[in-house]
């Protein structure tokens, strides 16, 4: 029988041994199974490239692109709306196994031709761009005379499919990509412009500016078309310009420098957009920019252009030339070492 100290000495010894026992137990339980082993990586399947880059929501894309089997090979058109830091881009496209095919495109930078030289990324510009792409695609398919769209732009609901026509309207669905579908977003301006332009795009007005949901159950929601009309004609920009001009003239001159350079103030905005809508309906055709006809001449890495400018552009020399270049460097280094050995 093992003898153990009694009393206070025994308690002290037991207390001293407890941490060591706990450490031994924890070290025994510290083994963790490696899950990401060779078998895991052999079976790992990478995501599609545009998912890895964070550019495409494939769950949403599958829903938009998927076609019924009894409509095999029929084109399913989408109105693709994207926003950059400088402009609005609207495209009508359909998906194929080779990739998306663009039928028509309009960007807000084209609005300069229609009398809107500045402010190419606000709500009013998005509306104009949507209207432009709608009229352009209808003209391409010869439907511009059949579906003329909404004559008076007042912000009210408009559905071209509700009108009586012998021919069905051009239908497409809205594609906003990764953008959150927030209430009052500029994407709804592009949608409203395309709808007023004569396209059949299934939608409701719940996300439009001026929509007010029901406060209590049983009540009806309200839609203020006048508030939406003000956004379409840039009234919110006008209010901000006037406020800034009165309270902080320095910031106004810096913030609206391009507006001032084009002699555009808050009072002229509504008239400018009204005229742009009329011009877009009259002539939505795209006019490519004239080619400048500049030619370029290369001498080694120096490029001389016919307009008098010069640029340096390095040219790839190829694998064999690179290997020869490396061999020359090695030979020169070896020769230098041999000379140093001879001198010694």
Coordinates of C-alpha atoms in Angstrom, one line a residue, residues 39-331:
X39 CA -8.0 13.8 -50.7
X40 CA -9.8 17.1 -50.1
X41 CA -7.7 19.0 -52.6
X42 CA -8.0 16.3 -55.2
X43 CA -11.8 16.6 -55.1
X44 CA -11.9 20.4 -54.8
X45 CA -13.7 22.1 -57.7
X46 CA -13.0 25.8 -58.2
X47 CA -15.8 28.3 -58.7
X48 CA -16.3 29.9 -62.2
X49 CA -13.9 32.7 -63.0
X50 CA -16.4 35.5 -62.8
X51 CA -17.6 34.2 -59.4
X52 CA -14.0 34.2 -58.1
X53 CA -13.7 37.8 -59.4
X54 CA -16.9 38.8 -57.7
X55 CA -18.5 40.0 -60.9
X56 CA -21.4 37.6 -61.6
X57 CA -24.2 36.3 -59.4
X58 CA -24.7 32.9 -61.1
X59 CA -27.8 32.1 -59.1
X60 CA -29.6 35.2 -60.4
X61 CA -28.1 34.7 -63.9
X62 CA -29.4 31.1 -64.2
X63 CA -32.9 32.3 -63.4
X64 CA -32.7 35.1 -66.0
X65 CA -31.1 33.0 -68.7
X66 CA -33.0 29.7 -68.3
X67 CA -35.4 29.0 -71.1
X68 CA -38.4 26.6 -71.3
X69 CA -37.8 23.4 -73.2
X70 CA -40.7 24.1 -75.5
X71 CA -39.1 27.5 -76.4
X72 CA -35.8 25.9 -77.2
X73 CA -33.3 28.2 -78.9
X74 CA -35.6 31.2 -78.6
X75 CA -33.9 34.4 -77.5
X76 CA -34.6 35.5 -74.0
X77 CA -33.8 39.2 -73.9
X78 CA -32.5 41.2 -70.9
X79 CA -32.2 44.9 -70.2
X80 CA -28.7 45.1 -68.6
X81 CA -28.2 48.2 -66.5
X82 CA -24.8 49.1 -65.1
X83 CA -23.3 52.2 -63.4
X84 CA -19.7 53.3 -63.4
X85 CA -18.2 56.3 -61.7
X86 CA -18.8 58.4 -64.8
X87 CA -21.7 57.0 -66.8
X88 CA -24.7 54.8 -67.2
X89 CA -24.7 51.8 -69.5
X90 CA -27.8 50.1 -70.8
X91 CA -27.7 47.1 -73.1
X92 CA -30.3 44.7 -74.7
X93 CA -28.7 41.3 -74.9
X94 CA -29.5 37.6 -74.9
X95 CA -27.4 34.6 -73.8
X96 CA -26.0 31.8 -76.0
X97 CA -23.6 29.0 -75.3
X98 CA -20.8 31.1 -76.8
X99 CA -21.6 34.1 -74.5
X100 CA -24.0 37.0 -74.3
X101 CA -24.9 38.7 -77.6
X102 CA -25.6 42.5 -77.5
X103 CA -28.5 43.6 -79.7
X104 CA -28.4 47.3 -78.9
X105 CA -26.5 49.5 -76.5
X106 CA -26.7 53.1 -75.2
X107 CA -24.5 55.0 -72.7
X108 CA -25.1 58.3 -71.0
X109 CA -22.1 59.8 -72.7
X110 CA -24.1 59.8 -75.9
X111 CA -26.6 62.3 -74.3
X112 CA -24.2 65.1 -75.2
X113 CA -25.5 64.7 -78.8
X114 CA -29.1 65.2 -77.4
X115 CA -28.3 68.4 -75.4
X116 CA -27.2 67.0 -72.1
X117 CA -23.5 67.7 -71.9
X118 CA -23.0 67.2 -68.1
X119 CA -24.5 65.1 -65.3
X120 CA -24.2 61.7 -67.0
X121 CA -24.7 59.5 -64.0
X122 CA -27.7 60.9 -62.1
X123 CA -31.3 59.7 -62.1
X124 CA -32.4 61.9 -65.0
X125 CA -29.5 60.7 -67.1
X126 CA -30.4 57.0 -66.3
X127 CA -33.9 57.7 -67.5
X128 CA -32.7 59.3 -70.8
X129 CA -30.3 56.3 -71.4
X130 CA -33.1 53.8 -70.8
X131 CA -35.4 55.7 -73.2
X132 CA -32.6 55.9 -75.8
X133 CA -31.8 52.1 -75.7
X134 CA -35.6 51.3 -76.0
X135 CA -36.2 53.5 -79.0
X136 CA -32.9 52.2 -80.6
X137 CA -33.8 48.5 -80.3
X138 CA -37.4 49.1 -81.5
X139 CA -36.1 50.9 -84.5
X140 CA -33.6 48.1 -85.2
X141 CA -36.5 45.5 -85.3
X142 CA -38.9 47.8 -87.2
X143 CA -41.2 48.2 -84.2
X144 CA -40.7 51.9 -83.6
X145 CA -43.9 53.0 -85.5
X146 CA -46.0 50.3 -83.9
X147 CA -44.9 51.0 -80.3
X148 CA -44.3 54.7 -79.8
X149 CA -44.2 54.5 -76.0
X150 CA -45.6 57.1 -73.6
X151 CA -46.2 60.5 -75.2
X152 CA -46.4 62.6 -72.0
X153 CA -43.7 61.9 -69.4
X154 CA -45.5 62.4 -66.1
X155 CA -44.2 59.6 -63.9
X156 CA -47.5 57.7 -64.0
X157 CA -47.5 53.9 -64.4
X158 CA -47.3 52.8 -68.1
X159 CA -47.5 49.3 -69.5
X160 CA -47.2 48.9 -73.3
X161 CA -48.6 45.4 -73.0
X162 CA -51.9 46.8 -71.8
X163 CA -52.5 48.6 -75.1
X164 CA -54.4 46.9 -77.9
X165 CA -52.0 46.1 -80.8
X166 CA -52.0 43.4 -83.5
X167 CA -48.4 42.6 -82.6
X168 CA -47.0 41.7 -79.2
X169 CA -44.5 44.2 -77.8
X170 CA -40.8 43.5 -77.4
X171 CA -40.3 41.8 -74.1
X172 CA -37.2 41.7 -71.9
X173 CA -36.4 41.4 -68.2
X174 CA -34.3 43.7 -66.0
X175 CA -30.8 42.6 -65.2
X176 CA -29.1 44.8 -62.5
X177 CA -26.1 42.5 -61.7
X178 CA -24.8 42.7 -58.1
X179 CA -26.4 46.0 -57.4
X180 CA -28.8 46.0 -54.4
X181 CA -32.4 46.8 -55.6
X182 CA -32.9 49.7 -53.1
X183 CA -35.9 52.0 -53.2
X184 CA -35.4 55.0 -55.4
X185 CA -32.1 53.7 -57.0
X186 CA -31.0 55.1 -60.4
X187 CA -31.6 51.7 -61.9
X188 CA -35.3 52.3 -61.7
X189 CA -34.8 55.5 -63.7
X190 CA -33.3 53.4 -66.5
X191 CA -36.2 50.9 -66.2
X192 CA -38.8 53.6 -66.3
X193 CA -37.1 55.2 -69.3
X194 CA -37.1 51.9 -71.2
X195 CA -40.7 51.2 -70.3
X196 CA -41.9 54.7 -71.3
X197 CA -39.9 54.1 -74.5
X198 CA -42.1 51.2 -75.5
X199 CA -40.5 48.0 -74.1
X200 CA -42.4 45.4 -72.2
X201 CA -40.5 44.8 -69.0
X202 CA -42.4 43.1 -66.2
X203 CA -42.3 45.4 -63.1
X204 CA -44.2 47.1 -60.3
X205 CA -43.8 50.6 -58.9
X206 CA -42.9 49.5 -55.4
X207 CA -39.3 50.5 -55.8
X208 CA -39.9 53.8 -57.6
X209 CA -39.4 57.2 -56.0
X210 CA -42.7 58.4 -54.7
X211 CA -44.0 55.0 -53.6
X212 CA -45.3 54.8 -50.0
X213 CA -46.2 51.4 -48.6
X214 CA -49.3 50.8 -46.5
X215 CA -48.8 51.8 -42.9
X216 CA -51.3 49.3 -41.5
X217 CA -52.7 46.0 -42.7
X218 CA -55.7 46.5 -44.9
X219 CA -54.7 50.0 -46.1
X220 CA -53.7 50.7 -49.7
X221 CA -50.2 51.7 -50.7
X222 CA -49.7 55.2 -52.3
X223 CA -47.7 56.1 -55.4
X224 CA -46.9 59.8 -55.9
X225 CA -46.2 60.1 -59.7
X226 CA -45.4 63.8 -59.3
X227 CA -42.4 62.9 -57.0
X228 CA -41.2 60.5 -59.6
X229 CA -41.6 63.0 -62.4
X230 CA -39.4 65.5 -60.4
X231 CA -36.6 62.9 -60.2
X232 CA -36.9 62.2 -64.0
X233 CA -36.5 66.0 -64.8
X234 CA -33.7 66.5 -62.2
X235 CA -35.6 68.5 -59.7
X236 CA -33.5 67.1 -56.9
X237 CA -30.3 68.3 -58.6
X238 CA -31.9 71.7 -59.0
X239 CA -32.7 72.0 -55.3
X240 CA -29.2 71.0 -54.3
X241 CA -27.6 73.5 -56.8
X242 CA -29.7 76.3 -55.5
X243 CA -29.1 75.4 -51.9
X244 CA -25.3 75.1 -52.4
X245 CA -25.1 78.4 -54.4
X246 CA -26.8 80.3 -51.6
X247 CA -25.1 78.7 -48.6
X248 CA -21.6 77.8 -49.9
X249 CA -20.7 79.6 -53.3
X250 CA -17.1 78.2 -53.2
X251 CA -18.2 74.6 -53.0
X252 CA -20.9 75.3 -55.6
X253 CA -18.3 76.5 -58.1
X254 CA -16.1 73.5 -57.4
X255 CA -18.9 70.9 -57.3
X256 CA -20.8 72.2 -60.4
X257 CA -17.8 73.5 -62.4
X258 CA -18.8 71.6 -65.6
X259 CA -22.4 72.9 -65.3
X260 CA -21.1 76.4 -64.9
X261 CA -18.8 76.0 -67.9
X262 CA -21.8 74.9 -70.0
X263 CA -23.9 77.8 -68.7
X264 CA -26.4 75.4 -67.0
X265 CA -28.1 76.4 -63.8
X266 CA -31.0 74.9 -61.8
X267 CA -33.6 76.8 -63.8
X268 CA -32.5 75.3 -67.1
X269 CA -32.5 71.6 -66.1
X270 CA -36.1 70.7 -66.7
X271 CA -36.1 72.4 -70.1
X272 CA -32.8 70.6 -71.0
X273 CA -34.2 67.1 -70.2
X274 CA -37.5 67.8 -71.9
X275 CA -35.7 68.7 -75.1
X276 CA -33.4 65.7 -74.8
X277 CA -36.5 63.3 -74.5
X278 CA -37.9 64.8 -77.7
X279 CA -34.6 64.5 -79.6
X280 CA -34.1 60.9 -78.5
X281 CA -37.6 60.0 -79.9
X282 CA -36.9 61.7 -83.2
X283 CA -33.5 60.2 -83.9
X284 CA -32.3 57.3 -81.6
X285 CA -29.7 56.1 -84.1
X286 CA -26.1 55.6 -83.0
X287 CA -23.5 57.7 -84.9
X288 CA -19.9 56.3 -84.6
X289 CA -17.2 58.8 -84.0
X290 CA -15.2 59.9 -87.0
X291 CA -11.8 58.2 -87.4
X292 CA -8.9 60.6 -87.0
X293 CA -6.8 58.7 -89.6
X294 CA -3.6 58.8 -87.5
X295 CA -0.8 56.5 -88.7
X296 CA 2.1 55.1 -86.6
X297 CA 5.7 54.3 -87.6
X298 CA 7.9 52.1 -85.4
X299 CA 11.7 52.2 -85.2
X300 CA 12.9 49.8 -82.5
X301 CA 11.1 50.9 -79.3
X302 CA 10.3 54.4 -80.6
X303 CA 6.9 55.0 -82.2
X304 CA 6.2 58.2 -84.1
X305 CA 2.6 59.2 -84.9
X306 CA 1.4 61.3 -87.9
X307 CA 0.0 63.9 -85.5
X308 CA 3.5 64.6 -84.2
X309 CA 3.5 62.7 -81.0
X310 CA 6.1 60.2 -80.0
X311 CA 5.9 57.2 -77.7
X312 CA 8.2 54.5 -76.3
X313 CA 6.7 51.0 -76.5
X314 CA 8.9 48.0 -75.7
X315 CA 8.6 45.0 -78.0
X316 CA 8.9 41.3 -77.1
X317 CA 12.1 39.9 -78.5
X318 CA 11.0 36.2 -78.3
X319 CA 12.2 33.1 -76.5
X320 CA 15.3 32.4 -78.6
X321 CA 16.5 36.0 -78.4
X322 CA 16.1 36.0 -74.6
X323 CA 18.0 32.8 -74.3
X324 CA 20.9 34.2 -76.4
X325 CA 20.9 37.4 -74.4
X326 CA 21.2 35.3 -71.1
X327 CA 24.0 33.2 -72.7
X328 CA 25.9 36.4 -73.6
X329 CA 25.7 37.7 -70.1
X330 CA 26.9 34.4 -68.6
X331 CA 29.8 34.2 -71.1

